[in-house]
Coordinates of C-alpha atoms in Angstrom, one line a residue:
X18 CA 8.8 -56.3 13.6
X19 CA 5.9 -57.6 14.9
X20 CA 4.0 -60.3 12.8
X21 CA 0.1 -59.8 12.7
X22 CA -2.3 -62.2 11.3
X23 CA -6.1 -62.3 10.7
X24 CA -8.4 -63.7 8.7
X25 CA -12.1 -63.0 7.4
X26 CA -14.6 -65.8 6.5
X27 CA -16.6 -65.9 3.2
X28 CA -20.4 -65.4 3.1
X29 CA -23.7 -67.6 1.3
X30 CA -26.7 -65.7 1.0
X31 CA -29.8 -67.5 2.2
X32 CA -32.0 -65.5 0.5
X33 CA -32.4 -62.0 -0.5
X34 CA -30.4 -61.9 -4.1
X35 CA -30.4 -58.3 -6.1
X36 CA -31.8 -56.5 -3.4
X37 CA -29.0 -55.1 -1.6
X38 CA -27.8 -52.2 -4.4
X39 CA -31.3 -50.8 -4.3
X40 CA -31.4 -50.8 -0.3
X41 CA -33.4 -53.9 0.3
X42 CA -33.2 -56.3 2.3
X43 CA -30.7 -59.9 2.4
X44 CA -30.3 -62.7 4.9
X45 CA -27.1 -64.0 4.6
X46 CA -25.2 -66.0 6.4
X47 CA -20.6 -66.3 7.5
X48 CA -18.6 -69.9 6.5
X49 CA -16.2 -71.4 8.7
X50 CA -13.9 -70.9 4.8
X51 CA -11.9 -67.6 5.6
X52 CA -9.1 -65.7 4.1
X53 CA -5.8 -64.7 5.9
X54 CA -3.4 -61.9 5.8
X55 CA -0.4 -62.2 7.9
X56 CA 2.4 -60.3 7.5
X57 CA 4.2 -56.9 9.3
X58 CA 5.3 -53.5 9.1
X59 CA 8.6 -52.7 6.8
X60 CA 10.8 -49.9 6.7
X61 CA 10.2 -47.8 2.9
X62 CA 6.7 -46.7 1.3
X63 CA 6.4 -49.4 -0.7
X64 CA 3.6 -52.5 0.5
X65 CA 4.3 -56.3 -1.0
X66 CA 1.6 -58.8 -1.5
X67 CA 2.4 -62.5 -1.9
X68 CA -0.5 -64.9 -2.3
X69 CA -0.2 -69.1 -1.5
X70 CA -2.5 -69.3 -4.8
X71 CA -0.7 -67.4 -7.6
X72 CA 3.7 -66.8 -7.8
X73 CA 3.0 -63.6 -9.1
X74 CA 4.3 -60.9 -6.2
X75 CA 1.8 -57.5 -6.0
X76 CA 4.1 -54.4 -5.1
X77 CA 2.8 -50.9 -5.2
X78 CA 3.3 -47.7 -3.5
X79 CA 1.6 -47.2 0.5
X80 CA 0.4 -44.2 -1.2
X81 CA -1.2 -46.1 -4.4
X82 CA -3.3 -43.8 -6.5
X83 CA -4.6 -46.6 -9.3
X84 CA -5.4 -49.8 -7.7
X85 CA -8.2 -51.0 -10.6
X86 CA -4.5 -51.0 -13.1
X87 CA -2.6 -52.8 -10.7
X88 CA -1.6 -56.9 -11.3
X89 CA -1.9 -59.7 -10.6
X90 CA -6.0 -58.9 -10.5
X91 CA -6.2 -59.9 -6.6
X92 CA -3.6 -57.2 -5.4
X93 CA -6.0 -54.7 -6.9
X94 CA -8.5 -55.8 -3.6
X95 CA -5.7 -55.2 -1.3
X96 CA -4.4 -51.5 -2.9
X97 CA -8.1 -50.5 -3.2
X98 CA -8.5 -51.5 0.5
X99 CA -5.0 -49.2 1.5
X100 CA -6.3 -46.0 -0.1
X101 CA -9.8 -46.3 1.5
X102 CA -7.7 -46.4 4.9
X103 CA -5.5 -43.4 3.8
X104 CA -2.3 -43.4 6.1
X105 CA -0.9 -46.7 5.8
X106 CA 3.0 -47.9 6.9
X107 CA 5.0 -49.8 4.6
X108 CA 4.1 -53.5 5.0
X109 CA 4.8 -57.0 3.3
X110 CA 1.9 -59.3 3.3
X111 CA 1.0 -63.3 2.7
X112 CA -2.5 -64.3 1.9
X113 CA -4.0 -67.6 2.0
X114 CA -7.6 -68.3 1.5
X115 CA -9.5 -72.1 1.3
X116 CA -12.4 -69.9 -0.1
X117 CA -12.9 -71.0 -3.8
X118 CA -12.5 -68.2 -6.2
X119 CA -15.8 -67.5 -8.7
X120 CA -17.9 -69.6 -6.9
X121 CA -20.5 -66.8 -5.3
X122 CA -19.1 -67.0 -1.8
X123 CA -17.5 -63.4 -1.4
X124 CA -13.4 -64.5 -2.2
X125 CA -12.9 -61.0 -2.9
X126 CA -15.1 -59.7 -0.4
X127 CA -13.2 -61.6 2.4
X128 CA -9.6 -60.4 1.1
X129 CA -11.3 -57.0 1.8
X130 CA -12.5 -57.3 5.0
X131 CA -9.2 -59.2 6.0
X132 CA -7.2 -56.5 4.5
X133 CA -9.0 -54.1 6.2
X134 CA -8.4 -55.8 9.7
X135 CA -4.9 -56.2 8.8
X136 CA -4.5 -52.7 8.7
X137 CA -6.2 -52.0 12.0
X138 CA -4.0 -54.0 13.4
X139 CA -0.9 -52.3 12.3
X140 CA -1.7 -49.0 12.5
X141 CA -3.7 -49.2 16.1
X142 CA -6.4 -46.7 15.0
X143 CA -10.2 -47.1 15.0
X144 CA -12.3 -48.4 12.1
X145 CA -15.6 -50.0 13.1
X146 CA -17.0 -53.0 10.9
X147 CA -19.5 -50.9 9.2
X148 CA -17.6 -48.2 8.3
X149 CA -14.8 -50.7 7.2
X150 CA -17.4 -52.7 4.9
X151 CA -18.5 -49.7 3.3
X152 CA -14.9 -48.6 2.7
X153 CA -14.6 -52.6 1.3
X154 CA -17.9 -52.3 -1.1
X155 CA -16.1 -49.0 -3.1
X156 CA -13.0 -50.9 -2.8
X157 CA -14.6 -53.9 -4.8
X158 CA -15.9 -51.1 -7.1
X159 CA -12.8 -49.8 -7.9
X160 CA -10.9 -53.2 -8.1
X161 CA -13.7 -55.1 -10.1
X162 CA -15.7 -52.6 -11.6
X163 CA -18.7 -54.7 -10.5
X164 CA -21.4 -51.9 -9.2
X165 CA -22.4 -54.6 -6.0
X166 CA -24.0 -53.7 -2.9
X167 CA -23.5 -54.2 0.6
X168 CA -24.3 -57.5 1.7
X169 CA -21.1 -59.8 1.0
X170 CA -18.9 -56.9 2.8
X171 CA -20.9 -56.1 5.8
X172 CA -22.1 -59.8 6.5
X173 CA -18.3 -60.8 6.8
X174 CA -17.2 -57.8 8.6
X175 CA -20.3 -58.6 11.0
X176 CA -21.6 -61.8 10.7
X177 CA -21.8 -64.7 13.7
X178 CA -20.9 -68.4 13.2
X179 CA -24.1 -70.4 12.8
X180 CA -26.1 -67.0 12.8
X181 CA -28.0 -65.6 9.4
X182 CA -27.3 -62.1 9.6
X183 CA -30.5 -60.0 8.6
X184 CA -29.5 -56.8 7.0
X185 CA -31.4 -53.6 6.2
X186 CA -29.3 -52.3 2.9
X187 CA -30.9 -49.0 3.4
X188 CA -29.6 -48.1 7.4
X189 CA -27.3 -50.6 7.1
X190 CA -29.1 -52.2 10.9
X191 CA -28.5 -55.9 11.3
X192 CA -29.7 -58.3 13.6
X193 CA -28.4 -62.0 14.4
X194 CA -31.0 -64.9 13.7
X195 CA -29.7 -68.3 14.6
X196 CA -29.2 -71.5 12.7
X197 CA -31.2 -74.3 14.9
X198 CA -29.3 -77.1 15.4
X199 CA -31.5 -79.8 13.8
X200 CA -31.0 -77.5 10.7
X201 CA -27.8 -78.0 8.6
X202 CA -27.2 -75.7 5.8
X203 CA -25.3 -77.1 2.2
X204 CA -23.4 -75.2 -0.2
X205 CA -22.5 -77.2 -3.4
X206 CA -20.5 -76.1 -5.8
X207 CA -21.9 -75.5 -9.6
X208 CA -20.1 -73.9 -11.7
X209 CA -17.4 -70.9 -12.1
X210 CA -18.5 -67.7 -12.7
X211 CA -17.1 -64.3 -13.1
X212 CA -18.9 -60.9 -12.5
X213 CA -16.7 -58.7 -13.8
X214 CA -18.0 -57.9 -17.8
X215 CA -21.0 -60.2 -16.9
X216 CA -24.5 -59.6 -17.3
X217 CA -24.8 -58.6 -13.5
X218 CA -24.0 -54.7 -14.4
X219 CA -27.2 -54.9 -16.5
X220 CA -29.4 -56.1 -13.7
X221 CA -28.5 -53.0 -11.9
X222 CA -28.6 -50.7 -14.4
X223 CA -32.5 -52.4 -15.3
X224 CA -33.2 -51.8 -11.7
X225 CA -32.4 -48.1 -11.9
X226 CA -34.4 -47.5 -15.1
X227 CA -37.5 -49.1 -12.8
X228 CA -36.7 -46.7 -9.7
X229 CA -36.5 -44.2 -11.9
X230 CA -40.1 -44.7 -13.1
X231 CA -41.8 -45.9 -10.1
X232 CA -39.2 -44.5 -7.3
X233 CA -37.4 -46.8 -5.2
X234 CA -38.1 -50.7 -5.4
X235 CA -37.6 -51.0 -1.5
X236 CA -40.8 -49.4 -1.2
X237 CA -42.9 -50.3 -4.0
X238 CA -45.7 -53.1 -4.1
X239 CA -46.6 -55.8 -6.2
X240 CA -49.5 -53.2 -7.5
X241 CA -46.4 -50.8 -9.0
X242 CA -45.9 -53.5 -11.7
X243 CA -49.1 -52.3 -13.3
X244 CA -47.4 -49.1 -14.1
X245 CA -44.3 -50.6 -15.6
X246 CA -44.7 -51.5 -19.7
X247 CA -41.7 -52.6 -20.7
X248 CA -42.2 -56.3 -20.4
X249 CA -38.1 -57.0 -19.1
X250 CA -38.5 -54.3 -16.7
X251 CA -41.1 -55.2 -15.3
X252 CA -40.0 -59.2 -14.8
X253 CA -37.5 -57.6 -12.7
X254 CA -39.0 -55.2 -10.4
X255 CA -41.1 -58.2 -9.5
X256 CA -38.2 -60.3 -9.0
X257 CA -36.7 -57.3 -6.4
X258 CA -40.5 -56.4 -4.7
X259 CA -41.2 -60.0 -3.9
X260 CA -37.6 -60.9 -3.2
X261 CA -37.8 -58.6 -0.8
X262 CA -40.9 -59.9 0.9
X263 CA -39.4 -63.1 1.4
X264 CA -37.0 -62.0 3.2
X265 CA -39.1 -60.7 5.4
X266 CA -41.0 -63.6 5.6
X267 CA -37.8 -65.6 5.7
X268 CA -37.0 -63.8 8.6
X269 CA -40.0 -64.4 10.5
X270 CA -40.3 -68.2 9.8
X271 CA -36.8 -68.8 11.0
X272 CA -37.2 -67.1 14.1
X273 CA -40.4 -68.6 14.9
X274 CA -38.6 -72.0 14.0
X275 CA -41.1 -73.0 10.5
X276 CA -37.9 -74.5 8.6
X277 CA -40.6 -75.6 5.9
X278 CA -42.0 -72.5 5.6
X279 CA -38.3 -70.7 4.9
X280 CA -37.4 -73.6 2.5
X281 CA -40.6 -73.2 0.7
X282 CA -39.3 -69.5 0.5
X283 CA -36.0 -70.6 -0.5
X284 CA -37.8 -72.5 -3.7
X285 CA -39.3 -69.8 -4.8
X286 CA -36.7 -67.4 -4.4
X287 CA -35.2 -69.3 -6.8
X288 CA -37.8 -69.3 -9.3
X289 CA -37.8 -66.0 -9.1
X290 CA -34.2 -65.5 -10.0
X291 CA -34.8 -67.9 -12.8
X292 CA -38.0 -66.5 -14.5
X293 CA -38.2 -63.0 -13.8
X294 CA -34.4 -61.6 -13.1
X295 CA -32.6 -64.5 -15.4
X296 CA -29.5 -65.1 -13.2
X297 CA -29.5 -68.3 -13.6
X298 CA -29.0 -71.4 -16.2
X299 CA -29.7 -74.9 -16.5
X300 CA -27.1 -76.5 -14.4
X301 CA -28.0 -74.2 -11.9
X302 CA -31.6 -75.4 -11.8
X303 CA -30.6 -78.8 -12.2
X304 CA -28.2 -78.5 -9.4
X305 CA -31.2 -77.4 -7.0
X306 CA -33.3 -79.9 -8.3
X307 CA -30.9 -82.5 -7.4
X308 CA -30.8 -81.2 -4.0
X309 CA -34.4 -80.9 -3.7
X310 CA -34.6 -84.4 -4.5
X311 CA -32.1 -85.7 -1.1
X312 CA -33.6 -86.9 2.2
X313 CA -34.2 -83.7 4.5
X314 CA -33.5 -81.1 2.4
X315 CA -36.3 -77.9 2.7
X316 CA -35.6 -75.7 0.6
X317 CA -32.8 -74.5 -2.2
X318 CA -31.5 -72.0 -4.3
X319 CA -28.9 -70.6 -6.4
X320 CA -26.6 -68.2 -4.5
X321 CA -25.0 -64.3 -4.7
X322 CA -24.8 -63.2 -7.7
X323 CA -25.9 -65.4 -10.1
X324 CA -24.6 -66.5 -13.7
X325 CA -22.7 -69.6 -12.1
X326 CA -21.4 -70.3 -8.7
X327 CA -23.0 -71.9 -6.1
X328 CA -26.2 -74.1 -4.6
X329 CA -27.6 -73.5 -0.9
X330 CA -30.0 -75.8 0.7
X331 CA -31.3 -76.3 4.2
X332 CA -32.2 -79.6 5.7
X333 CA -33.0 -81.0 8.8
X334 CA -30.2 -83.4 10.4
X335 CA -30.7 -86.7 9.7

């Protein structure tokens, strides 16, 4: 049998956090961190999962019905990922990730993706990024039960090293922005987090209660806020309506090269997600103060998510 190995990277968002599962818009960016599947076809029906991280073997059925009940947790990622392709050969599997796990950078997005292109490779057939990341967002539905949107699967299955990739959540267009090279982005490590049975459920189901009173928060205004009474509610709708203006804005200051302008952005991006949509905490604002405080450093927030995680920062190369 022939073995087959590939591997998808992990994702940290720039900016653009809680805008994707109401269509907005997100400017994240790929890691050189990635997750690999290797393995090949077997003769049977049944598909085996092994993972460097955990001695706990995943076996279920090529034709799985349940992945959300299967265990260890992770398999559940991989089995969701088989029935979104349908017809799927019998395989055995290894993965190996140096992605840490909780720590906002898409672990379980990138098992996706990498599934995904595991199986393209086995079975030969056609299944363009897009349609593979949307296959990989109700996969993480079904596996974590977390209601995300688009961004972590589609920016792996798309993204370009040393490239933010702009997304439109609604069209699901994307365009490539890069990195300059007298910018250096950091990622620092907080604090674990899990989504599953967190608060981040609640965010979305607050941002559907707005859209339905004001319609969809991609298109709204600041002025829509005046029409919103419940105090939470409208702390979060603000958080979503200017979010998404500084992406925009994002977008045009890093492609016109104003690396202050985008970490001023970046700063109060995070205030936002602190004040208004309450994703963070105080080690997470402590963390970005801390990097605020370094030589170079532009801008900074907290990153994916939310509730733990992970820091981002830019700063010029020293």
């Amino acid at each position: 049998m022939t073995v087959v190995r590939v591997a998808a990277p992990g994702r940290v968002n720039l900016i653009g956090d809680h805008t994707d599962y109401t269509n907005g818009f997100v400017l994240p960016m790929i890691l050189e961190r990635r997750t690999v599947v290797e393995g090949e076809i077997i003769p049977g029906d049944m598909i085996r999962i092994e993972s460097a991280d955990d001695p706990d073997i995943c076996v279920f059925p090529a034709t799985v019905a349940s992945p959300g009940r299967l265990n260890p947790a992770w398999g559940r990622y991989v089995a969701a990922m088989v029935r979104e392709a349908g017809e799927v050969p019998a395989f055995r599997a290894r993965v190996t990730t140096d992605l840490p796990i909780a720590s906002g950078l898409s672990s379980s997005a990138a098992l996706e993706i990498a599934t995904g292109r595991f199986i393209r490779e086995i079975t030969g057939r056609e299944w363009d990024d897009v349609a593979m990341a949307e296959a990989a967002r109700r996969a993480e539905h079904v596996a974590s039960g977390v209601p995300c949107g688009i961004m972590d699967q589609l920016c792996i299955a798309v993204g370009r090293h040393d490239h933010a990739t702009f997304i439109d959540c609604r069209d699901l267009s994307f365009r490539h922005v890069p990195i300059p090279e007298t910018l250096e982005v950091v990622v620092r490590f907080v604090a674990r987090r899990t989504l599953v049975g967190s608060e981040y459920a609640d965010r979305v189901a607050d941002c559907r209660a707005i859209e339905a009173l004001i319609g969809p928060l991609r298109e709204a205004d600041p002025a829509a806020l005046e029409s919103i009474v419940d105090e939470r509610l409208r702390r979060r709708a603000r958080h979503v309506i200017t979010e998404n203006l500084r992406v925009l804005a994002s977008l045009e200051a890093l492609s016109e090269g104003d690396l202050d302008g985008f970490g001023r952005l970046m700063v109060d991006s995070h205030r936002s997600l602190a004040r208004d949509f309450e994703t963070s905490n105080p080690r997470m604002d402590a963390a970005v103060e801390e990097l605020m405080d370094e030589p170079g450093v532009l801008g900074a927030r907290m990153t994916g998510g939310g509730f733990g995680g992970c820091v981002v920062a830019i700063r010029r190369r020293l």
